[in-house]
Short mmCIF file of C-alpha atoms in Angstrom, two decimals:
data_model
loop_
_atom_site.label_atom_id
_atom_site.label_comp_id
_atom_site.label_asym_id
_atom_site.label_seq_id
_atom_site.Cartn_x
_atom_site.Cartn_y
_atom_site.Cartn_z
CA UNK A 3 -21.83 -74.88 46.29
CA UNK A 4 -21.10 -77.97 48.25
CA UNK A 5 -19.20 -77.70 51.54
CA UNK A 6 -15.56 -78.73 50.59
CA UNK A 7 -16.34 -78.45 47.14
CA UNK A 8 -13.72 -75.98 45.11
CA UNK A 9 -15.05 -72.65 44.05
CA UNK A 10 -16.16 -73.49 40.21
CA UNK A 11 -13.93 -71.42 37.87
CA UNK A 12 -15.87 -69.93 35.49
CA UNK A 13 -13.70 -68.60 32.00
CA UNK A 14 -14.96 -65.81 29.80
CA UNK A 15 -13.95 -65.32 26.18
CA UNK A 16 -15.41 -61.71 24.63
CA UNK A 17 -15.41 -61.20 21.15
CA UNK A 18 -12.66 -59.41 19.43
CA UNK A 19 -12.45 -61.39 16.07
CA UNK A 20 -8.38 -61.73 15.35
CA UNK A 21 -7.65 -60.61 18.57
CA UNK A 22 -8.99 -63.66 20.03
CA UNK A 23 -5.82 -65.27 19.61
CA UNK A 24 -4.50 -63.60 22.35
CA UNK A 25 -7.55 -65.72 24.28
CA UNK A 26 -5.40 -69.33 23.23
CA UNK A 27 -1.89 -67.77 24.10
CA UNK A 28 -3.24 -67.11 28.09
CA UNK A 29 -5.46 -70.04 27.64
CA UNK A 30 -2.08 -72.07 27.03
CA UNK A 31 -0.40 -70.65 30.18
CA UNK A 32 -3.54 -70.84 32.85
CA UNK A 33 -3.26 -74.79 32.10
CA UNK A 34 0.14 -74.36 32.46
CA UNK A 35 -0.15 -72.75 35.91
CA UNK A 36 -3.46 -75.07 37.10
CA UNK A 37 -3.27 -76.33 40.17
CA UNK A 38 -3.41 -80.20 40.31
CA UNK A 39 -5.86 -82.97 41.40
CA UNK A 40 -8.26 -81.72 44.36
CA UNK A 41 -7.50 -77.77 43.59
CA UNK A 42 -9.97 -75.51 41.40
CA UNK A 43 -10.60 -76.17 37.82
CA UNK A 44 -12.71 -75.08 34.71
CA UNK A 45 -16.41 -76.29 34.90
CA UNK A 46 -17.65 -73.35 32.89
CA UNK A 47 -17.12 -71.78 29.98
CA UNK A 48 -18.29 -69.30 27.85
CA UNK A 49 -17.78 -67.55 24.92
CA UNK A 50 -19.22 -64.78 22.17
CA UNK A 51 -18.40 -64.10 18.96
CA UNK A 52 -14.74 -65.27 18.10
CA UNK A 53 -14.45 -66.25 21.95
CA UNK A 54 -17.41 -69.04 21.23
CA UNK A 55 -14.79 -70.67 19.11
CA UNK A 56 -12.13 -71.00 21.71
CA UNK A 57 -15.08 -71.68 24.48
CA UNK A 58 -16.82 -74.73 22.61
CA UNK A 59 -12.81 -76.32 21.59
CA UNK A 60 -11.77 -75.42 25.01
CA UNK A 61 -14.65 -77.63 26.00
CA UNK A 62 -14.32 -80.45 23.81
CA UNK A 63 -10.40 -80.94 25.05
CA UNK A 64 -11.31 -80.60 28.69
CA UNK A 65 -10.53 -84.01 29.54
CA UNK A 66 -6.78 -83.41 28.16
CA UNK A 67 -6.27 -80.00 28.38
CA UNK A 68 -3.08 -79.38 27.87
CA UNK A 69 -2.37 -80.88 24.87
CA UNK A 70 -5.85 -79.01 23.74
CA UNK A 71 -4.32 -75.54 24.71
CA UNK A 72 -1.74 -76.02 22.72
CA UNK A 73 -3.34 -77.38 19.53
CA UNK A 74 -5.91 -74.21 19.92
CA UNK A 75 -2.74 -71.77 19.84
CA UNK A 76 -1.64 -73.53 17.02
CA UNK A 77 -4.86 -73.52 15.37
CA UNK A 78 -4.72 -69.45 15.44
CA UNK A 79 -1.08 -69.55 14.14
CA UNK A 80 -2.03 -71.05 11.36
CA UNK A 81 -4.86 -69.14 10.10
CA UNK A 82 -5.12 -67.15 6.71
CA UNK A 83 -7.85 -65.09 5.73
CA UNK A 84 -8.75 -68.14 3.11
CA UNK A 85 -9.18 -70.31 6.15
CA UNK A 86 -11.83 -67.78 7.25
CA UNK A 87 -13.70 -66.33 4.65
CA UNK A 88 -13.64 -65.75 1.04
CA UNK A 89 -14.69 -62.11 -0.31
CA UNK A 90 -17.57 -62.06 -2.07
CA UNK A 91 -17.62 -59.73 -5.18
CA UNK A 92 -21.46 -58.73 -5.56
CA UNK A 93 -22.30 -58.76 -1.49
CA UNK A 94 -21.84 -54.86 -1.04
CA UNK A 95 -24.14 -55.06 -4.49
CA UNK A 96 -26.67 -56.47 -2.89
CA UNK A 97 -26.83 -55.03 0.78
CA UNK A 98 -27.08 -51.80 -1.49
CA UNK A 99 -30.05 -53.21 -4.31
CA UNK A 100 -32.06 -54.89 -1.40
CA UNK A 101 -31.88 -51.73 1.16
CA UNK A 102 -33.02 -49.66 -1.94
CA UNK A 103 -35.76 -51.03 -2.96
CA UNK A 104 -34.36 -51.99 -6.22
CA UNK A 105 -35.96 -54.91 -8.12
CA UNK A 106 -33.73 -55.14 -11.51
CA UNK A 107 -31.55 -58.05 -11.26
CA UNK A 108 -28.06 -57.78 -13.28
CA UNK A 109 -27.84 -61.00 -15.32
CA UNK A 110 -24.25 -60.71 -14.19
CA UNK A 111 -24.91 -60.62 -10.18
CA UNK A 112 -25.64 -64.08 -9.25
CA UNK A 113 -28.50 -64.86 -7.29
CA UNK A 114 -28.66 -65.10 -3.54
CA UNK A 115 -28.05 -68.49 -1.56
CA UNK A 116 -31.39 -69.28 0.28
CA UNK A 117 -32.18 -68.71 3.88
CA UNK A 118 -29.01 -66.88 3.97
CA UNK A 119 -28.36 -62.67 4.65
CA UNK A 120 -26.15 -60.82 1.86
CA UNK A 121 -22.72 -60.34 3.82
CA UNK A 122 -19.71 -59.10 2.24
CA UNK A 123 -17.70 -62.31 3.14
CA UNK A 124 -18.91 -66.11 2.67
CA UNK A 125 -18.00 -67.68 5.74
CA UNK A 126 -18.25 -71.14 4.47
CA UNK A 127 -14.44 -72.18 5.56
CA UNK A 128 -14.68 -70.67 8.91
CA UNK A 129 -17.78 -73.29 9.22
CA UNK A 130 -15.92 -76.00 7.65
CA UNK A 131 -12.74 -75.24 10.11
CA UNK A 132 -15.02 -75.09 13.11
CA UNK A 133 -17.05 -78.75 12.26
CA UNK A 134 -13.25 -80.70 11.50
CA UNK A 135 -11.51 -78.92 14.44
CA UNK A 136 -13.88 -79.13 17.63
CA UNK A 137 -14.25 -82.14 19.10
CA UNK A 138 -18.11 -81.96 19.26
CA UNK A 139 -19.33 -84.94 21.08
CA UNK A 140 -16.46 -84.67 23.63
CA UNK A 141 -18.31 -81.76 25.14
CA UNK A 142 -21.92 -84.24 25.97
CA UNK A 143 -19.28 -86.61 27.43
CA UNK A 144 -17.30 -84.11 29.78
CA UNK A 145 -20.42 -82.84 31.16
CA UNK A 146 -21.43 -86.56 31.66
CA UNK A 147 -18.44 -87.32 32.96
CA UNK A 148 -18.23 -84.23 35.64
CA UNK A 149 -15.07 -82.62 34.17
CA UNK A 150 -17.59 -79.43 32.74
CA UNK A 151 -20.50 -78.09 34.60
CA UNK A 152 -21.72 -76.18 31.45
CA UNK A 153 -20.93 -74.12 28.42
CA UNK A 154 -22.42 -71.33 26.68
CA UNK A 155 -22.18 -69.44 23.17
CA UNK A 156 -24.06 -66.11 22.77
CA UNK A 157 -26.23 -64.41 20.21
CA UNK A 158 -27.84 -62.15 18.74
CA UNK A 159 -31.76 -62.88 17.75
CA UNK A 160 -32.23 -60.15 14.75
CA UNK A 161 -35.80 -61.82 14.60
CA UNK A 162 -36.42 -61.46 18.55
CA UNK A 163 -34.55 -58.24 19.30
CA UNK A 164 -32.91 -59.69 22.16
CA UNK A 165 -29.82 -61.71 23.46
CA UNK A 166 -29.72 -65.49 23.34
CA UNK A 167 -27.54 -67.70 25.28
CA UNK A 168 -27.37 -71.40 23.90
CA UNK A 169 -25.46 -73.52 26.41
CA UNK A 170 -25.04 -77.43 27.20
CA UNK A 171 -24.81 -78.28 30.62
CA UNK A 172 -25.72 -80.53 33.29
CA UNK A 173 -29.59 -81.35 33.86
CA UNK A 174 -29.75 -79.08 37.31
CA UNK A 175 -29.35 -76.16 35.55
CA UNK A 176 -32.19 -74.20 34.13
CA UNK A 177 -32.96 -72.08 31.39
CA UNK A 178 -33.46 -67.73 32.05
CA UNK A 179 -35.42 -64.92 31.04
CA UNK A 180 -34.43 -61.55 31.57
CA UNK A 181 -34.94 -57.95 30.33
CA UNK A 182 -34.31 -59.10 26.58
CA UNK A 183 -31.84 -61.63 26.90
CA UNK A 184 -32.50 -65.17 27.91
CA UNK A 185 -30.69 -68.94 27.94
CA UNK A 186 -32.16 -71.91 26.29
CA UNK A 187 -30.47 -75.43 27.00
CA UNK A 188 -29.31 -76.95 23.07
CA UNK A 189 -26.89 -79.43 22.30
CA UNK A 190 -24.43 -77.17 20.86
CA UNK A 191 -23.39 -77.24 17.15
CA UNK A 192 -21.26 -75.31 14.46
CA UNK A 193 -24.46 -73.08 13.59
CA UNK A 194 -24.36 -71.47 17.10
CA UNK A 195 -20.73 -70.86 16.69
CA UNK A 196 -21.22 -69.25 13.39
CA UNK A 197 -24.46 -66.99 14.36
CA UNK A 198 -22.24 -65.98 16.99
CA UNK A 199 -19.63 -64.89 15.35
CA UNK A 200 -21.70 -63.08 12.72
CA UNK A 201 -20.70 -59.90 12.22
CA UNK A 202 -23.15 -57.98 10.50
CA UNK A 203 -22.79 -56.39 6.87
CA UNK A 204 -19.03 -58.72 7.14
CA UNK A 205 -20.25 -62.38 8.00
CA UNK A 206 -23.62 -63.77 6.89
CA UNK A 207 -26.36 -64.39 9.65
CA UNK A 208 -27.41 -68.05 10.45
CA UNK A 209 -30.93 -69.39 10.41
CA UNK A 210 -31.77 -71.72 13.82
CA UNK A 211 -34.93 -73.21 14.25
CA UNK A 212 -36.74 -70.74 12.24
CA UNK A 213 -34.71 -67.14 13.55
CA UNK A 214 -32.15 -65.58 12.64
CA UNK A 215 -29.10 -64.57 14.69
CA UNK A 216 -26.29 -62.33 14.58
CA UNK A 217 -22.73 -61.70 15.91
CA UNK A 218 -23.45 -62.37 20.17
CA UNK A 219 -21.79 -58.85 20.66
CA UNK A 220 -24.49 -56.48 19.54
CA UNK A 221 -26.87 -56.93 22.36
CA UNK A 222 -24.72 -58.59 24.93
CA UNK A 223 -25.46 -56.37 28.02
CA UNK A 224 -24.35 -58.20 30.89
CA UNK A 225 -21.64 -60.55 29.06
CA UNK A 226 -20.95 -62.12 32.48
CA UNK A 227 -24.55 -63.18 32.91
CA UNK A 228 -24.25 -66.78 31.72
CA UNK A 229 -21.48 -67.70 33.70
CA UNK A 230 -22.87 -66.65 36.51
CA UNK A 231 -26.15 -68.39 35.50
CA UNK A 232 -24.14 -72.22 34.36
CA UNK A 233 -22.79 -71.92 38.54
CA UNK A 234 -19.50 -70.09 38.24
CA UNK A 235 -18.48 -68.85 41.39
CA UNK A 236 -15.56 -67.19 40.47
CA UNK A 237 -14.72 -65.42 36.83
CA UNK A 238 -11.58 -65.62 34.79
CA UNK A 239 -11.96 -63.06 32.53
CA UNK A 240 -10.42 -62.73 29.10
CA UNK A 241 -10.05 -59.05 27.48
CA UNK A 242 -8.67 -59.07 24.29
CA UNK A 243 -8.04 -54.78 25.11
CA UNK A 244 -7.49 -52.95 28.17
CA UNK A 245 -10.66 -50.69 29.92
CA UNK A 246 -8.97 -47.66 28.38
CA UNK A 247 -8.93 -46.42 24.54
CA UNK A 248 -6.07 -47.18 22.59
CA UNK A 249 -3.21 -44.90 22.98
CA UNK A 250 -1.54 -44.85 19.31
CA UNK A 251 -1.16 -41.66 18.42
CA UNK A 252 -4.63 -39.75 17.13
CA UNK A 253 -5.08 -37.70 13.39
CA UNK A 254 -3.88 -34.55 13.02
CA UNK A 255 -6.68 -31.79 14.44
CA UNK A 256 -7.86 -30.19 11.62
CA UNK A 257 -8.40 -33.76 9.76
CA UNK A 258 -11.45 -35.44 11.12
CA UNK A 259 -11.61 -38.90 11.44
CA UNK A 260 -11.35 -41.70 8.52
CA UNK A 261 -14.07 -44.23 7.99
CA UNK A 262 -12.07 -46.79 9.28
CA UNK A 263 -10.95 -45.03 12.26
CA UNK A 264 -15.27 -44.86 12.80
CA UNK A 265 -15.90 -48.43 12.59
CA UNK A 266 -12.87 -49.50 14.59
CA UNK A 267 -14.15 -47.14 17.20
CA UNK A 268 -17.43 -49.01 16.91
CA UNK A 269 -15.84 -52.07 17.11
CA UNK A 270 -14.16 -51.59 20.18
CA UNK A 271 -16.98 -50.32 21.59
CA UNK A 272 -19.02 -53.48 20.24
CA UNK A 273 -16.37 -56.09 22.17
CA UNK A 274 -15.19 -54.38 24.60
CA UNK A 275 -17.36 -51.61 26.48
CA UNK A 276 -20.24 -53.75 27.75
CA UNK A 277 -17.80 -56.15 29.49
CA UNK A 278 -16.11 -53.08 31.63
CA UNK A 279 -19.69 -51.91 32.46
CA UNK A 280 -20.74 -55.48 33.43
CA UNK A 281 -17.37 -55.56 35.75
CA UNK A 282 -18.54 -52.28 37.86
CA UNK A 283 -22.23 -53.75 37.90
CA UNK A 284 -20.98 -56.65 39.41
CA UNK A 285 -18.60 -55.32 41.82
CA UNK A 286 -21.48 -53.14 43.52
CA UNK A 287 -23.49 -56.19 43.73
CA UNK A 288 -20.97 -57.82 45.65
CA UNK A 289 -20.75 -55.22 47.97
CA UNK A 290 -24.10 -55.35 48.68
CA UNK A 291 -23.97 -59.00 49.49
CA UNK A 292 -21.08 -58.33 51.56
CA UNK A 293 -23.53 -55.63 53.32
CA UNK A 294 -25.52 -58.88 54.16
CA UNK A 295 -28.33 -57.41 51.80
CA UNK A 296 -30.58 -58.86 49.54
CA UNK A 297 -32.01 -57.27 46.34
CA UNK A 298 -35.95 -57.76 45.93
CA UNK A 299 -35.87 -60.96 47.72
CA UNK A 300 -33.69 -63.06 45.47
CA UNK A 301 -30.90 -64.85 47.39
CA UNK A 302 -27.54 -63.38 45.96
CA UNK A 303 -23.83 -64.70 46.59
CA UNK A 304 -20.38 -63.24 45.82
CA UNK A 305 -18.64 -63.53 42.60
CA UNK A 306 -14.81 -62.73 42.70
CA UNK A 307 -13.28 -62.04 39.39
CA UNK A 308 -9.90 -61.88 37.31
CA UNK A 309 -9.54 -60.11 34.32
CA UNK A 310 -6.56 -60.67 31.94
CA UNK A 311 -5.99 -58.75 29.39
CA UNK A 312 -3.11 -57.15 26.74
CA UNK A 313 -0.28 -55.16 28.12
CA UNK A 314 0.93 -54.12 24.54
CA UNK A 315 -2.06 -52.64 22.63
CA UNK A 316 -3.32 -54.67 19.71
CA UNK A 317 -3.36 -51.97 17.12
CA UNK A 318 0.62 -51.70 17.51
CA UNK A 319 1.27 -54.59 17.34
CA UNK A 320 -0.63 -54.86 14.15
CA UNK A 321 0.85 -51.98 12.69
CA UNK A 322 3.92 -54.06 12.40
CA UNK A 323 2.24 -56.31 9.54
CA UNK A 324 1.63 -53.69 7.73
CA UNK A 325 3.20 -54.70 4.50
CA UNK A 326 1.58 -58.02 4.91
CA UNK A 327 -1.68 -57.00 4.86
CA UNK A 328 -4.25 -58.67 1.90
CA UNK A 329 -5.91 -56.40 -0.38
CA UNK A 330 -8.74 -55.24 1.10
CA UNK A 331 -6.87 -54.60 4.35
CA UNK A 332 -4.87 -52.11 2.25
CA UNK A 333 -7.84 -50.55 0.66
CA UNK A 334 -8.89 -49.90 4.20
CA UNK A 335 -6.10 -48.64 5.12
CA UNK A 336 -5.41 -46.03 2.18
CA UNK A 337 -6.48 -43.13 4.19
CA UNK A 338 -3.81 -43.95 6.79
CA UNK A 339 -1.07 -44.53 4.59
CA UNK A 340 -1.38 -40.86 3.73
CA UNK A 341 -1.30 -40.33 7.31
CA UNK A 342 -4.48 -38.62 8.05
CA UNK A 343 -5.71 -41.72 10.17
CA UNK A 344 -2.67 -43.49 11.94
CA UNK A 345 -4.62 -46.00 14.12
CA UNK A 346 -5.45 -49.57 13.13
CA UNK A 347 -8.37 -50.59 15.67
CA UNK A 348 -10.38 -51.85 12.85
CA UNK A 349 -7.38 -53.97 11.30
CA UNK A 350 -6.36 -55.64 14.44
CA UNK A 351 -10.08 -57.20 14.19
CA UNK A 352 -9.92 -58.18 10.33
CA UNK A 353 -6.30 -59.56 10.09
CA UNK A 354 -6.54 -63.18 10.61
CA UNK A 355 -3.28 -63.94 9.47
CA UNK A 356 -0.89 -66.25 11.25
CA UNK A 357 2.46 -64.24 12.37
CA UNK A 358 -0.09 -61.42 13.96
CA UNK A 359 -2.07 -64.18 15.32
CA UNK A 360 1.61 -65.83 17.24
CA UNK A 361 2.38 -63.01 17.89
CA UNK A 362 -0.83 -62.54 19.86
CA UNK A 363 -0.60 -65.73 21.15
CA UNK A 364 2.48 -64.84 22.96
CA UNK A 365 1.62 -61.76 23.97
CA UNK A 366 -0.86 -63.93 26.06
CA UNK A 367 1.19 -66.42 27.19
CA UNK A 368 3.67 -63.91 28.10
CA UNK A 369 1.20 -61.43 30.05
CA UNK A 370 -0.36 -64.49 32.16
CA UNK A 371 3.19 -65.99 33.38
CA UNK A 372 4.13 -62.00 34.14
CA UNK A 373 0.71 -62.15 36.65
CA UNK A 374 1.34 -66.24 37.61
CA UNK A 375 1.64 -64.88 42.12
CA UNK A 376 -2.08 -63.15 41.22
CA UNK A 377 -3.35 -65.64 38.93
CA UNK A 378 -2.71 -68.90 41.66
CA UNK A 379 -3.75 -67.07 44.73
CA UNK A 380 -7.12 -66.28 42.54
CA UNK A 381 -7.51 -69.65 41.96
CA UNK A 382 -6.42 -71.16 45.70
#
């Protein structure tokens, strides 16, 4: 870093699919609460899975931010599950005939689109949203311009087996190759966004350059990696769930878990563990650089970071929408209405709907101006 030059802020957006509104409501605040011209700002960004969608719009409103954190939250509060995806009828069909081995095709299951995986959902106005919403060629002229060092959207390669970080940034900065994961330099475009927000089975994979790639999540090991790598030297952190499990109350002992209770598990485990593991990884490194000790030769520096994340647990709050939920959400939740599985981990990821999604939003607005003393002496 430059002498007199302002520690780069570097902010990371996990995955967490609905929950990543509560990414736009502490977004909203932070530029809010930014110091003004001369002081620390965002030059880096980076995102995976639903958090790639708020990285790459975050970085196509740099140069007016504040009117761009506020159209993001708005964005989320107005999202439906139409807006997202559409349920596809025969996709379950279809994982099911293909993993089988089965060759008869029903004259009444329509074929399969092309180039494309079987998913249960057709993400097609999640893509459309994405391509009207984000200013795309802002983010070519920010970094031009000096306002954004760089900006990254993670992967998953299902045809590599490994981690891929796509990022636009400024010449300087090179591409990496680590132990299965590495970062190639693109010009960024909706397909990233979508491959990285692919959940598998759910949301279809997408088809770049000749692979095929998959929600960012599944192999993300060291989710603070590419900030780290684009210059960042210090990390706002996003959590869209605290380091602990959720405390809503747990099934009765002598009923074992639901299906859904499984998968939310997974999913939580899927957004949320590898970050936490990443955190204690990278605070023994700094100690080591504090020892004045360097690992294997390479030349290491200090890496402070912040994490924000939910003081009211996401599940409760989505409990409240209960009654609201669409269809399928109910069909998931059958087994808890009879009260054998009261937790809703894996609802609080599916529910893109917009009152949970304000409500998230504020919950994030809220939790950032509660921390505002912490949150500027971070950033001084």
């Amino acid at each position: 870093m430059p002498s007199g030059h302002p520690p780069r802020i570097g902010l990371v957006l996990p995955g967490g699919g609905a929950r990543a509104a509560y990414e736009a409501g502490v977004i909203q605040a932070l530029v809010e609460l930014w110091p003004g011209k001369g002081g620390p700002r965002i030059e880096v960004v980076t995102g995976t899975s639903a958090g790639a969608l708020n990285a790459v719009y975050l970085a196509g409103c740099v140069a007016h931010l504040e009117p761009g954190a506020r159209n993001l939250a708005a964005l989320w509060s107005s999202l439906t599950a139409e807006r997202v995806y559409r349920r596809q009828p025969w996709g379950l069909w279809r994982h099911l005939r293909r993993s089988l081995g089965w060759r008869h095709r029903s004259p009444t299951v329509p074929p399969p689109v092309p180039g494309r995986s079987h998913a249960l959902f057709d993400t097609s106005p999640l893509r459309e949203l994405i391509t009207r919403e984000v200013a795309w060629p802002e983010i070519g002229r920010a970094i031009a311009a000096g306002q954004l060092q760089g900006i990254a959207v993670t992967t998953t390669s299902y045809t590599d087996n490994r981690s891929v970080t796509f990022y636009q940034s400024i010449p300087e900065i090179t591409g990496w190759t680590r132990v299965r994961r590495v970062g190639l330099p693109v010009r960024l475009t909706p397909d990233h966004v979508m491959a990285s927000i692919a959940l598998p089975i759910l949301f279809p994979s997408v088809r770049i350059d000749g692979r095929d790639y998959g929600d960012g999540s599944l192999l993300q090991l060291t989710p603070l990696a590419p900030a780290i790598h684009l210059g960042a030297d210090r990390l706002l952190i996003i959590a869209v769930h605290g380091p602990n499990r959720s405390q809503v109350p747990q099934s009765p002992r002598d009923a074992p878990p639901s299906w859904t209770k499984i998968a939310g598990f997974m999913m939580d485990a899927l957004f949320l563990d590898s970050l936490y593991i990443d955190l204690e990884r990278l605070k023994r490194i700094n100690e080591t650089v504090v020892r004045g000790a360097n690992v294997a030769g390479a030349t290491l520096r200090p890496v402070e970071t912040l994490v924000l994340s939910p003081s009211m647990d996401p599940t409760l709050l989505v409990s409240r929408h209960r009654n609201r939920f669409p269809h399928l959400l109910r069909w998931l939740v059958r087994e808890s209405e009879t009260g054998n599985s009261p937790g809703f981990e894996l609802e609080s990821y599916l529910f893109f709907d917009g009152q949970y999604c304000q409500h998230l939003v504020d919950l994030g607005y809220a939790d950032t101006l509660d921390r505002k003393d912490e949150i500027r002496a971070f950033l001084d």
